[in-house]
Amino acid sequence: MPALRPNQYEAAVRPAVQEEDDEEETPPPKKKRWVKPFVWFVILMALVVGMWYAVQYVSKSIAPPSEVWLESFTGKTLAEAQTALEKKKLQPDVSYEASKDAAKDTVIRQDPSNMNVKVNSKVKLTVSAGPPKQKMPDVTKKKLSDALAALAQLGISQDRVDLDPQFFDADPDTVTSQTPVLNEDIDPATVRVKLTVSKGRETFKMPNLIGKTEAEARSILQKSNLQLAKDSVTTEANYKQSKGRVIMQFPFNPGDDVYPGAEITKLVISSGLPDDAGPMTVTVPVKPAKEGVPSNVEIYLSDATIDNTKYQTLSNVTKTENVDVKLVVAPDKNATITVNVDGQKADYRTVTYQDYLAQKNGLTNPAGNKSGTHRRERHKPRQERPERHKQAAARRRRPNRLPAARIPAPRRWAELPAAAVLEETAEAQAEGIRRTQEAEIHNANGIDRQGIERLLLCPSGRITRIRACPVPGAGHL
């Protein structure tokens, strides 16, 4: 490494300093200060113009167009046209017009059409409202079939007619109300019609008043909304119903169809048994199937008041017992008593109206005619027979000596026609026949005084019952 000499560094610096001093002594050149700002201004303007063009380019490429193509929507539905216009940013202006040719909600005209239009402009659409409106006709008070025919003429099919059947006082199948109402504007192709149709008066089954008391019958009628006519309650003698019970209702029988508010014009109440009814008590012996062995006995009764009804049941019958059976006979209705022992028919008895008359007069206490035969006392010796049998035998031996005046008139003679009284001329002609018939009557077996009372002498010469004499002008014994 070379050694440094003294003042070597100073000697090197001095020439440089000298040169600088020389330069400072020369005047500096004059600078142009406006150039630099101008350059920056030009650069800045170039950037602004470039940015403006860039923004315009970008805005044109991104922003929607100011005009769009508008095609025709005629023949398309309103919904389709509205959807297409919304996509094009156009506003539909819809109006309706009746049309026979175009279906409802179909575009029939458009303005403008098939051209470029500005965005957000309005497009006028004329839409079909369907066929022209018609006035709803009046179909009330018509039969349902006629009403449906009138609606069909307007183009309203039956499947668009709703029926509402209800109870009314009008005749059945009569239209009582309608919706839409008269003269309301309707579209026959789409309207739905509601018709209220009468089913007639509401009916229900007539309640059974037979056997009820008058108070019970009135209560039932009131609850059923039925009317009882004034002075409609009468009384009448009756075998089947006891006193105070209903025996007949008119004009509606039990179970008939009746409507609310209907009037019952006649209600007959029983006043009890008729005057000629024959209430009596008959003693019936019952015994077990085998003496000493318990049996079940059932007694069935049919008389003027009841028919084949179980009267009494006896259990564990081991010996013969007497049972009093209360019954009612009538002049035209006998009573029958049936005794079943252990389910088997053991006894059958008939009680006649003659038996009642005999019991009433105290002549006998009948137990009924078993198996339909007259109850006699043939098993007793002749000398032990009652006095009435002896008198009857005496009369049979002397038939022609019995005065006609001693033969009583029939009990119901007043009910016979007036022709039953013989004319004097007819009596003269029938005198010979009369005495012969008297003898036949008293000679007939099994005829007592009560039986005689129920016989007639017909002019034809025939003996007949009081109810069956077929010849007018019949006399009586």
Short mmCIF file of C-alpha atoms in Angstrom, two decimals:
data_model
loop_
_atom_site.label_atom_id
_atom_site.label_comp_id
_atom_site.label_asym_id
_atom_site.label_seq_id
_atom_site.Cartn_x
_atom_site.Cartn_y
_atom_site.Cartn_z
CA MET A 1 0.00 0.00 0.00
CA PRO A 2 1.62 3.35 -0.94
CA ALA A 3 2.23 5.88 1.72
CA LEU A 4 0.37 9.13 1.79
CA ARG A 5 2.19 12.24 1.32
CA PRO A 6 1.58 15.27 3.38
CA ASN A 7 -1.00 17.68 1.97
CA GLN A 8 -1.83 15.23 -0.75
CA TYR A 9 -5.56 15.39 -0.06
CA GLU A 10 -5.65 19.17 0.07
CA ALA A 11 -3.88 19.38 -3.20
CA ALA A 12 -6.54 17.21 -4.78
CA VAL A 13 -9.42 19.26 -3.44
CA ARG A 14 -8.23 22.63 -4.30
CA PRO A 15 -8.54 22.32 -8.04
CA ALA A 16 -12.22 21.27 -7.68
CA VAL A 17 -13.03 24.18 -5.49
CA GLN A 18 -11.31 26.47 -7.88
CA GLU A 19 -13.38 25.21 -10.74
CA GLU A 20 -16.58 25.81 -8.82
CA ASP A 21 -15.68 29.26 -8.06
CA ASP A 22 -15.04 29.82 -11.71
CA GLU A 23 -18.43 28.54 -12.62
CA GLU A 24 -20.24 30.69 -10.10
CA GLU A 25 -18.81 33.62 -11.56
CA THR A 26 -20.63 32.92 -14.89
CA PRO A 27 -24.36 34.07 -14.90
CA PRO A 28 -27.00 31.22 -14.95
CA PRO A 29 -29.27 30.82 -17.99
CA LYS A 30 -33.02 32.06 -17.78
CA LYS A 31 -35.55 29.13 -17.04
CA LYS A 32 -39.14 28.60 -18.76
CA ARG A 33 -41.51 28.02 -15.81
CA TRP A 34 -44.82 27.62 -17.78
CA VAL A 35 -43.75 24.49 -19.61
CA LYS A 36 -44.07 22.10 -16.75
CA PRO A 37 -47.65 23.09 -15.70
CA PHE A 38 -48.75 23.00 -19.31
CA VAL A 39 -47.43 19.51 -19.68
CA TRP A 40 -49.30 18.40 -16.61
CA PHE A 41 -52.48 20.09 -17.85
CA VAL A 42 -52.30 18.30 -21.16
CA ILE A 43 -51.78 15.00 -19.41
CA LEU A 44 -54.69 15.64 -17.07
CA MET A 45 -57.07 16.58 -19.89
CA ALA A 46 -56.06 13.49 -21.79
CA LEU A 47 -56.93 11.39 -18.77
CA VAL A 48 -60.30 13.11 -18.35
CA VAL A 49 -61.27 12.63 -21.98
CA GLY A 50 -60.18 9.06 -21.86
CA MET A 51 -62.16 8.39 -18.73
CA TRP A 52 -65.26 10.06 -20.22
CA TYR A 53 -65.08 7.87 -23.30
CA ALA A 54 -64.56 4.86 -21.11
CA VAL A 55 -67.61 5.67 -19.01
CA GLN A 56 -69.72 6.20 -22.09
CA TYR A 57 -68.60 2.92 -23.51
CA VAL A 58 -69.28 1.05 -20.33
CA SER A 59 -72.65 2.71 -19.81
CA LYS A 60 -73.71 1.87 -23.33
CA SER A 61 -72.70 -1.73 -22.92
CA ILE A 62 -74.39 -2.14 -19.50
CA ALA A 63 -77.54 0.09 -19.59
CA PRO A 64 -80.74 -1.24 -21.29
CA PRO A 65 -81.72 0.08 -24.64
CA SER A 66 -84.05 3.04 -24.78
CA GLU A 67 -86.35 1.31 -27.33
CA VAL A 68 -87.63 -2.26 -27.63
CA TRP A 69 -89.45 -4.22 -30.30
CA LEU A 70 -93.16 -4.69 -29.55
CA GLU A 71 -94.78 -7.66 -31.26
CA SER A 72 -98.53 -8.31 -31.54
CA PHE A 73 -100.34 -10.16 -28.73
CA THR A 74 -103.71 -10.42 -30.51
CA GLY A 75 -105.29 -13.84 -29.93
CA LYS A 76 -103.23 -14.51 -26.82
CA THR A 77 -104.57 -14.51 -23.32
CA LEU A 78 -104.33 -11.41 -21.19
CA ALA A 79 -102.00 -13.18 -18.76
CA GLU A 80 -99.54 -14.06 -21.52
CA ALA A 81 -99.55 -10.49 -22.90
CA GLN A 82 -99.00 -8.95 -19.47
CA THR A 83 -96.06 -11.26 -18.75
CA ALA A 84 -94.37 -10.38 -22.08
CA LEU A 85 -94.87 -6.62 -21.59
CA GLU A 86 -93.38 -6.73 -18.10
CA LYS A 87 -90.21 -8.33 -19.48
CA LYS A 88 -89.93 -5.51 -22.04
CA LYS A 89 -90.52 -2.88 -19.34
CA LEU A 90 -93.72 -1.73 -20.99
CA GLN A 91 -96.95 -0.86 -19.20
CA PRO A 92 -100.18 -2.59 -20.32
CA ASP A 93 -103.38 -0.52 -20.47
CA VAL A 94 -106.23 -3.05 -20.38
CA SER A 95 -109.85 -2.48 -21.36
CA TYR A 96 -112.66 -5.03 -21.82
CA GLU A 97 -115.16 -5.41 -24.61
CA ALA A 98 -117.91 -7.96 -25.16
CA SER A 99 -117.27 -10.34 -28.02
CA LYS A 100 -119.18 -13.30 -29.36
CA ASP A 101 -116.21 -14.61 -31.35
CA ALA A 102 -113.32 -14.36 -28.91
CA ALA A 103 -113.12 -16.27 -25.69
CA LYS A 104 -113.20 -14.36 -22.45
CA ASP A 105 -109.84 -12.79 -21.34
CA THR A 106 -108.40 -13.03 -24.87
CA VAL A 107 -106.65 -10.00 -26.51
CA ILE A 108 -108.70 -8.87 -29.51
CA ARG A 109 -106.86 -5.57 -30.29
CA GLN A 110 -103.50 -3.93 -29.45
CA ASP A 111 -102.05 -0.44 -29.93
CA PRO A 112 -99.15 -0.02 -30.82
CA SER A 113 -98.14 -3.27 -32.41
CA ASN A 114 -95.19 -4.67 -34.43
CA MET A 115 -92.87 -1.65 -33.96
CA ASN A 116 -90.11 -0.24 -31.77
CA VAL A 117 -91.37 1.61 -28.75
CA LYS A 118 -89.68 3.42 -25.96
CA VAL A 119 -89.13 1.67 -22.69
CA ASN A 120 -91.82 2.33 -20.03
CA SER A 121 -94.33 3.42 -22.61
CA LYS A 122 -97.97 2.22 -22.39
CA VAL A 123 -99.43 -0.44 -24.63
CA LYS A 124 -103.23 -0.46 -25.00
CA LEU A 125 -104.78 -3.96 -24.91
CA THR A 126 -108.45 -4.57 -25.69
CA VAL A 127 -109.55 -7.83 -24.06
CA SER A 128 -112.69 -9.89 -24.70
CA ALA A 129 -115.22 -9.90 -21.86
CA GLY A 130 -116.99 -12.87 -23.40
CA PRO A 131 -120.42 -12.88 -24.97
CA PRO A 132 -122.66 -9.89 -24.31
CA LYS A 133 -124.38 -9.91 -20.89
CA GLN A 134 -127.98 -11.09 -20.68
CA LYS A 135 -130.72 -10.42 -18.17
CA MET A 136 -131.58 -13.17 -15.73
CA PRO A 137 -135.16 -14.33 -16.40
CA ASP A 138 -137.75 -15.02 -13.70
CA VAL A 139 -138.20 -18.77 -13.20
CA THR A 140 -139.88 -18.67 -9.78
CA LYS A 141 -143.34 -20.21 -9.38
CA LYS A 142 -142.54 -22.52 -12.28
CA LYS A 143 -142.17 -26.26 -12.22
CA LEU A 144 -138.55 -27.33 -12.00
CA SER A 145 -138.61 -28.92 -15.45
CA ASP A 146 -139.95 -25.69 -17.01
CA ALA A 147 -137.35 -23.57 -15.19
CA LEU A 148 -134.47 -25.76 -16.41
CA ALA A 149 -135.81 -25.55 -19.97
CA ALA A 150 -135.91 -21.72 -19.81
CA LEU A 151 -132.32 -21.57 -18.53
CA ALA A 152 -131.14 -23.98 -21.21
CA GLN A 153 -132.48 -21.62 -23.89
CA LEU A 154 -130.10 -18.95 -22.55
CA GLY A 155 -127.17 -21.33 -22.78
CA ILE A 156 -127.05 -22.23 -19.08
CA SER A 157 -126.43 -25.96 -18.88
CA GLN A 158 -128.01 -28.04 -16.14
CA ASP A 159 -124.62 -28.89 -14.60
CA ARG A 160 -124.32 -25.19 -13.61
CA VAL A 161 -127.68 -25.17 -11.84
CA ASP A 162 -127.59 -25.93 -8.11
CA LEU A 163 -130.82 -27.16 -6.49
CA ASP A 164 -131.79 -26.54 -2.86
CA PRO A 165 -134.89 -28.61 -1.92
CA GLN A 166 -136.80 -27.31 1.09
CA PHE A 167 -140.22 -27.73 2.68
CA PHE A 168 -142.75 -25.07 1.64
CA ASP A 169 -146.51 -24.77 1.35
CA ALA A 170 -146.07 -24.60 -2.43
CA ASP A 171 -146.66 -27.66 -4.58
CA PRO A 172 -143.76 -30.12 -4.80
CA ASP A 173 -141.12 -29.38 -7.52
CA THR A 174 -142.06 -25.70 -7.65
CA VAL A 175 -139.24 -23.11 -7.77
CA THR A 176 -139.68 -20.70 -4.86
CA SER A 177 -136.54 -18.50 -5.23
CA GLN A 178 -133.54 -18.00 -7.54
CA THR A 179 -129.99 -16.60 -7.59
CA PRO A 180 -129.12 -14.45 -9.61
CA VAL A 181 -132.32 -12.51 -9.19
CA LEU A 182 -134.58 -11.20 -11.93
CA ASN A 183 -132.94 -8.84 -14.52
CA GLU A 184 -129.44 -9.22 -13.10
CA ASP A 185 -126.71 -9.19 -15.79
CA ILE A 186 -125.29 -12.66 -16.32
CA ASP A 187 -122.89 -14.45 -18.61
CA PRO A 188 -124.72 -17.58 -19.72
CA ALA A 189 -121.43 -19.32 -20.46
CA THR A 190 -120.05 -19.06 -16.92
CA VAL A 191 -122.87 -18.14 -14.52
CA ARG A 192 -123.95 -20.57 -11.80
CA VAL A 193 -127.63 -20.51 -10.89
CA LYS A 194 -129.11 -21.58 -7.57
CA LEU A 195 -132.77 -22.61 -7.43
CA THR A 196 -134.71 -23.26 -4.23
CA VAL A 197 -137.29 -25.96 -4.94
CA SER A 198 -140.30 -26.84 -2.81
CA LYS A 199 -140.62 -30.37 -1.46
CA GLY A 200 -144.19 -29.62 -0.49
CA ARG A 201 -145.38 -29.36 3.06
CA GLU A 202 -143.16 -30.92 5.66
CA THR A 203 -144.75 -34.18 6.74
CA PHE A 204 -144.31 -36.55 9.63
CA LYS A 205 -146.11 -39.60 10.90
CA MET A 206 -149.39 -38.99 12.69
CA PRO A 207 -149.05 -39.98 16.35
CA ASN A 208 -151.30 -42.69 17.73
CA LEU A 209 -153.97 -41.23 20.00
CA ILE A 210 -155.97 -44.44 20.38
CA GLY A 211 -156.12 -45.50 24.01
CA LYS A 212 -154.95 -42.11 25.32
CA THR A 213 -156.98 -39.96 27.66
CA GLU A 214 -158.38 -36.73 26.27
CA ALA A 215 -155.78 -34.69 28.18
CA GLU A 216 -152.95 -36.88 26.87
CA ALA A 217 -154.28 -36.62 23.31
CA ARG A 218 -154.45 -32.81 23.51
CA SER A 219 -150.90 -32.65 24.84
CA ILE A 220 -149.58 -34.87 22.03
CA LEU A 221 -151.33 -32.76 19.39
CA GLN A 222 -149.91 -29.55 20.83
CA LYS A 223 -146.34 -30.92 20.90
CA SER A 224 -146.73 -32.12 17.30
CA ASN A 225 -147.97 -28.70 16.14
CA LEU A 226 -151.35 -30.14 15.19
CA GLN A 227 -154.69 -28.40 15.66
CA LEU A 228 -157.83 -29.80 17.26
CA ALA A 229 -160.96 -28.37 15.70
CA LYS A 230 -163.57 -26.73 17.85
CA ASP A 231 -166.35 -29.05 19.06
CA SER A 232 -164.47 -32.00 17.58
CA VAL A 233 -164.50 -34.12 20.76
CA THR A 234 -167.44 -36.48 21.05
CA THR A 235 -168.21 -39.53 23.19
CA GLU A 236 -169.37 -42.95 22.16
CA ALA A 237 -169.87 -46.29 23.86
CA ASN A 238 -167.15 -48.77 23.04
CA TYR A 239 -166.07 -52.27 23.95
CA LYS A 240 -162.36 -51.97 23.22
CA GLN A 241 -161.46 -48.84 25.21
CA SER A 242 -162.34 -48.02 28.77
CA LYS A 243 -164.22 -44.87 29.70
CA GLY A 244 -162.33 -41.66 28.94
CA ARG A 245 -159.99 -43.22 26.35
CA VAL A 246 -159.73 -42.23 22.68
CA ILE A 247 -161.35 -44.74 20.35
CA MET A 248 -161.07 -42.87 17.02
CA GLN A 249 -159.16 -39.99 15.41
CA PHE A 250 -160.08 -38.37 12.08
CA PRO A 251 -159.09 -37.59 9.34
CA PHE A 252 -155.56 -38.83 10.04
CA ASN A 253 -155.08 -42.36 11.29
CA PRO A 254 -151.98 -43.38 13.25
CA GLY A 255 -148.98 -43.53 10.92
CA ASP A 256 -150.48 -41.37 8.17
CA ASP A 257 -148.35 -38.59 6.69
CA VAL A 258 -149.41 -35.29 8.25
CA TYR A 259 -148.05 -31.75 7.96
CA PRO A 260 -147.55 -29.16 10.72
CA GLY A 261 -150.69 -27.19 11.45
CA ALA A 262 -153.03 -29.88 10.14
CA GLU A 263 -156.41 -30.02 11.84
CA ILE A 264 -157.95 -33.01 13.59
CA THR A 265 -161.66 -32.65 12.95
CA LYS A 266 -162.94 -35.53 15.06
CA LEU A 267 -161.77 -37.14 18.28
CA VAL A 268 -164.08 -39.80 19.74
CA ILE A 269 -163.77 -40.62 23.45
CA SER A 270 -165.16 -43.81 24.97
CA SER A 271 -168.09 -43.34 27.33
CA GLY A 272 -167.71 -46.89 28.59
CA LEU A 273 -169.34 -50.15 27.65
CA PRO A 274 -172.57 -50.09 25.61
CA ASP A 275 -175.86 -50.66 27.43
CA ASP A 276 -176.20 -54.18 26.02
CA ALA A 277 -172.68 -55.22 27.08
CA GLY A 278 -172.51 -58.33 29.21
CA PRO A 279 -169.81 -58.09 31.89
CA MET A 280 -169.64 -61.29 33.89
CA THR A 281 -167.38 -63.51 35.94
CA VAL A 282 -166.81 -67.10 34.90
CA THR A 283 -165.22 -69.69 37.17
CA VAL A 284 -162.79 -71.91 35.29
CA PRO A 285 -161.27 -75.01 36.92
CA VAL A 286 -157.58 -75.57 36.20
CA LYS A 287 -155.56 -78.62 37.13
CA PRO A 288 -152.00 -79.84 36.58
CA ALA A 289 -151.03 -82.24 33.85
CA LYS A 290 -150.51 -84.83 36.55
CA GLU A 291 -151.94 -84.65 40.01
CA GLY A 292 -149.28 -83.72 42.53
CA VAL A 293 -146.71 -82.69 39.92
CA PRO A 294 -146.24 -78.88 39.56
CA SER A 295 -147.43 -77.46 36.26
CA ASN A 296 -147.46 -74.01 34.68
CA VAL A 297 -150.91 -72.88 33.58
CA GLU A 298 -151.65 -70.04 31.18
CA ILE A 299 -155.14 -68.67 30.60
CA TYR A 300 -155.89 -66.80 27.34
CA LEU A 301 -159.06 -64.77 26.89
CA SER A 302 -160.90 -63.38 23.88
CA ASP A 303 -164.07 -61.40 24.41
CA ALA A 304 -165.78 -58.22 23.25
CA THR A 305 -162.96 -56.06 24.66
CA ILE A 306 -159.76 -58.00 23.95
CA ASP A 307 -158.56 -60.56 21.41
CA ASN A 308 -156.52 -63.64 22.35
CA THR A 309 -154.74 -61.99 25.25
CA LYS A 310 -152.89 -63.74 28.06
CA TYR A 311 -155.20 -63.23 31.01
CA GLN A 312 -153.33 -64.95 33.82
CA THR A 313 -150.35 -67.22 34.48
CA LEU A 314 -150.27 -69.71 37.33
CA SER A 315 -147.04 -71.38 38.42
CA ASN A 316 -146.53 -74.60 40.38
CA VAL A 317 -150.12 -75.81 40.13
CA THR A 318 -150.24 -79.23 41.83
CA LYS A 319 -154.00 -79.69 42.26
CA THR A 320 -157.26 -78.56 40.78
CA GLU A 321 -158.00 -74.88 41.39
CA ASN A 322 -160.83 -72.55 40.40
CA VAL A 323 -159.94 -69.29 38.69
CA ASP A 324 -162.43 -66.44 38.28
CA VAL A 325 -162.17 -64.91 34.83
CA LYS A 326 -163.79 -61.52 34.29
CA LEU A 327 -164.97 -60.99 30.76
CA VAL A 328 -167.43 -59.06 28.61
CA VAL A 329 -169.73 -60.56 26.00
CA ALA A 330 -171.91 -58.78 23.46
CA PRO A 331 -175.02 -59.82 21.56
CA ASP A 332 -172.82 -60.50 18.54
CA LYS A 333 -169.58 -61.44 20.29
CA ASN A 334 -168.97 -64.52 22.43
CA ALA A 335 -166.05 -64.99 24.76
CA THR A 336 -163.56 -67.85 24.60
CA ILE A 337 -161.29 -69.06 27.38
CA THR A 338 -158.27 -71.22 26.51
CA VAL A 339 -156.29 -73.03 29.22
CA ASN A 340 -152.78 -74.23 28.38
CA VAL A 341 -151.00 -76.55 30.80
CA ASP A 342 -147.23 -76.83 30.33
CA GLY A 343 -147.58 -75.38 26.83
CA GLN A 344 -150.30 -77.81 25.76
CA LYS A 345 -153.93 -76.88 25.16
CA ALA A 346 -155.89 -78.48 27.99
CA ASP A 347 -159.27 -76.73 27.98
CA TYR A 348 -161.33 -74.47 25.72
CA ARG A 349 -164.59 -72.85 26.77
CA THR A 350 -167.11 -70.58 25.06
CA VAL A 351 -169.27 -68.11 26.97
CA THR A 352 -172.28 -66.74 25.07
CA TYR A 353 -174.51 -63.76 25.53
CA GLN A 354 -177.27 -66.17 26.61
CA ASP A 355 -175.02 -67.28 29.45
CA TYR A 356 -174.74 -63.64 30.52
CA LEU A 357 -178.51 -63.21 30.45
CA ALA A 358 -178.94 -66.37 32.49
CA GLN A 359 -176.39 -65.22 35.05
CA LYS A 360 -177.97 -61.77 35.18
CA ASN A 361 -181.39 -63.28 35.92
CA GLY A 362 -179.87 -65.50 38.56
CA LEU A 363 -180.82 -68.68 36.75
CA THR A 364 -177.32 -70.16 36.64
CA ASN A 365 -173.69 -69.44 37.31
CA PRO A 366 -172.16 -70.77 34.09
CA ALA A 367 -168.59 -71.89 33.82
CA GLY A 368 -168.76 -71.57 30.06
CA ASN A 369 -169.67 -74.08 27.38
CA LYS A 370 -166.76 -76.45 27.10
CA SER A 371 -165.72 -77.17 23.52
CA GLY A 372 -168.72 -75.23 22.24
CA THR A 373 -171.46 -77.45 23.71
CA HIS A 374 -174.17 -76.27 26.09
CA ARG A 375 -173.48 -76.99 29.72
CA ARG A 376 -176.17 -79.32 30.99
CA GLU A 377 -176.80 -81.25 34.18
CA ARG A 378 -177.58 -84.59 32.58
CA HIS A 379 -175.57 -86.44 35.20
CA LYS A 380 -178.13 -85.51 37.88
CA PRO A 381 -181.24 -87.63 38.34
CA ARG A 382 -184.39 -86.21 36.82
CA GLN A 383 -185.95 -85.53 40.21
CA GLU A 384 -182.93 -83.43 41.23
CA ARG A 385 -182.99 -81.14 38.22
CA PRO A 386 -183.75 -77.46 38.88
CA GLU A 387 -187.32 -76.29 38.81
CA ARG A 388 -186.68 -74.31 35.63
CA HIS A 389 -185.97 -77.55 33.77
CA LYS A 390 -189.22 -79.02 35.00
CA GLN A 391 -191.14 -75.97 33.83
CA ALA A 392 -189.47 -76.13 30.41
CA ALA A 393 -190.37 -79.80 30.08
CA ALA A 394 -193.96 -79.02 30.97
CA ARG A 395 -194.10 -76.33 28.33
CA ARG A 396 -192.72 -78.70 25.72
CA ARG A 397 -195.51 -81.14 26.55
CA ARG A 398 -198.17 -78.40 26.14
CA PRO A 399 -196.86 -76.21 23.32
CA ASN A 400 -200.23 -75.03 21.91
CA ARG A 401 -201.61 -73.90 25.27
CA LEU A 402 -198.97 -71.27 25.95
CA PRO A 403 -200.60 -67.80 25.65
CA ALA A 404 -198.84 -65.58 23.19
CA ALA A 405 -198.92 -62.70 25.67
CA ARG A 406 -196.48 -64.55 28.02
CA ILE A 407 -193.73 -64.65 25.41
CA PRO A 408 -191.64 -61.52 25.96
CA ALA A 409 -190.68 -59.21 23.15
CA PRO A 410 -187.04 -59.09 22.10
CA ARG A 411 -184.77 -56.71 24.03
CA ARG A 412 -183.70 -54.81 20.89
CA TRP A 413 -187.10 -54.80 19.20
CA ALA A 414 -187.08 -50.98 19.12
CA GLU A 415 -184.12 -51.11 16.73
CA LEU A 416 -186.04 -53.13 14.15
CA PRO A 417 -187.77 -51.37 11.24
CA ALA A 418 -191.36 -50.31 11.64
CA ALA A 419 -192.35 -52.92 9.07
CA ALA A 420 -191.66 -55.54 11.75
CA VAL A 421 -195.16 -54.87 13.15
CA LEU A 422 -197.62 -56.95 11.19
CA GLU A 423 -200.64 -55.42 9.52
CA GLU A 424 -204.05 -56.66 10.69
CA THR A 425 -204.61 -58.31 7.36
CA ALA A 426 -201.24 -60.06 7.54
CA GLU A 427 -201.99 -61.25 11.10
CA ALA A 428 -205.23 -62.85 9.95
CA GLN A 429 -203.45 -64.72 7.21
CA ALA A 430 -200.54 -65.79 9.43
CA GLU A 431 -202.59 -66.79 12.49
CA GLY A 432 -202.49 -70.45 11.60
CA ILE A 433 -198.77 -70.35 10.85
CA ARG A 434 -198.07 -68.47 14.10
CA ARG A 435 -199.45 -71.15 16.42
CA THR A 436 -197.61 -73.85 14.55
CA GLN A 437 -194.36 -71.92 14.85
CA GLU A 438 -194.94 -71.39 18.56
CA ALA A 439 -195.15 -75.10 19.00
CA GLU A 440 -191.94 -75.60 16.99
CA ILE A 441 -190.09 -73.07 19.10
CA HIS A 442 -191.11 -74.64 22.42
CA ASN A 443 -190.38 -78.11 21.13
CA ALA A 444 -186.87 -77.16 19.97
CA ASN A 445 -184.11 -78.66 22.12
CA GLY A 446 -181.91 -76.30 24.06
CA ILE A 447 -184.13 -73.19 23.63
CA ASP A 448 -184.98 -71.45 26.91
CA ARG A 449 -186.87 -68.17 27.44
CA GLN A 450 -183.80 -66.11 26.69
CA GLY A 451 -183.39 -67.96 23.43
CA ILE A 452 -187.02 -67.35 22.54
CA GLU A 453 -186.56 -63.64 23.00
CA ARG A 454 -184.05 -63.61 20.17
CA LEU A 455 -186.19 -65.41 17.57
CA LEU A 456 -188.43 -63.91 14.92
CA LEU A 457 -191.33 -65.23 12.93
CA CYS A 458 -190.99 -64.26 9.31
CA PRO A 459 -194.07 -64.12 7.02
CA SER A 460 -192.28 -66.70 4.92
CA GLY A 461 -193.01 -69.20 7.70
CA ARG A 462 -189.34 -69.55 8.70
CA ILE A 463 -187.83 -69.25 12.19
CA THR A 464 -184.85 -66.92 12.24
CA ARG A 465 -182.70 -64.85 14.61
CA ILE A 466 -183.63 -61.26 15.37
CA ARG A 467 -180.63 -59.86 13.42
CA ALA A 468 -181.01 -62.14 10.43
CA CYS A 469 -184.67 -62.03 9.40
CA PRO A 470 -184.42 -61.40 5.63
CA VAL A 471 -188.13 -60.70 4.99
CA PRO A 472 -189.61 -57.24 5.66
CA GLY A 473 -192.73 -57.17 7.78
CA ALA A 474 -191.55 -59.87 10.20
CA GLY A 475 -193.48 -60.33 13.42
CA HIS A 476 -192.24 -61.50 16.78
CA LEU A 477 -193.42 -63.83 19.42
#
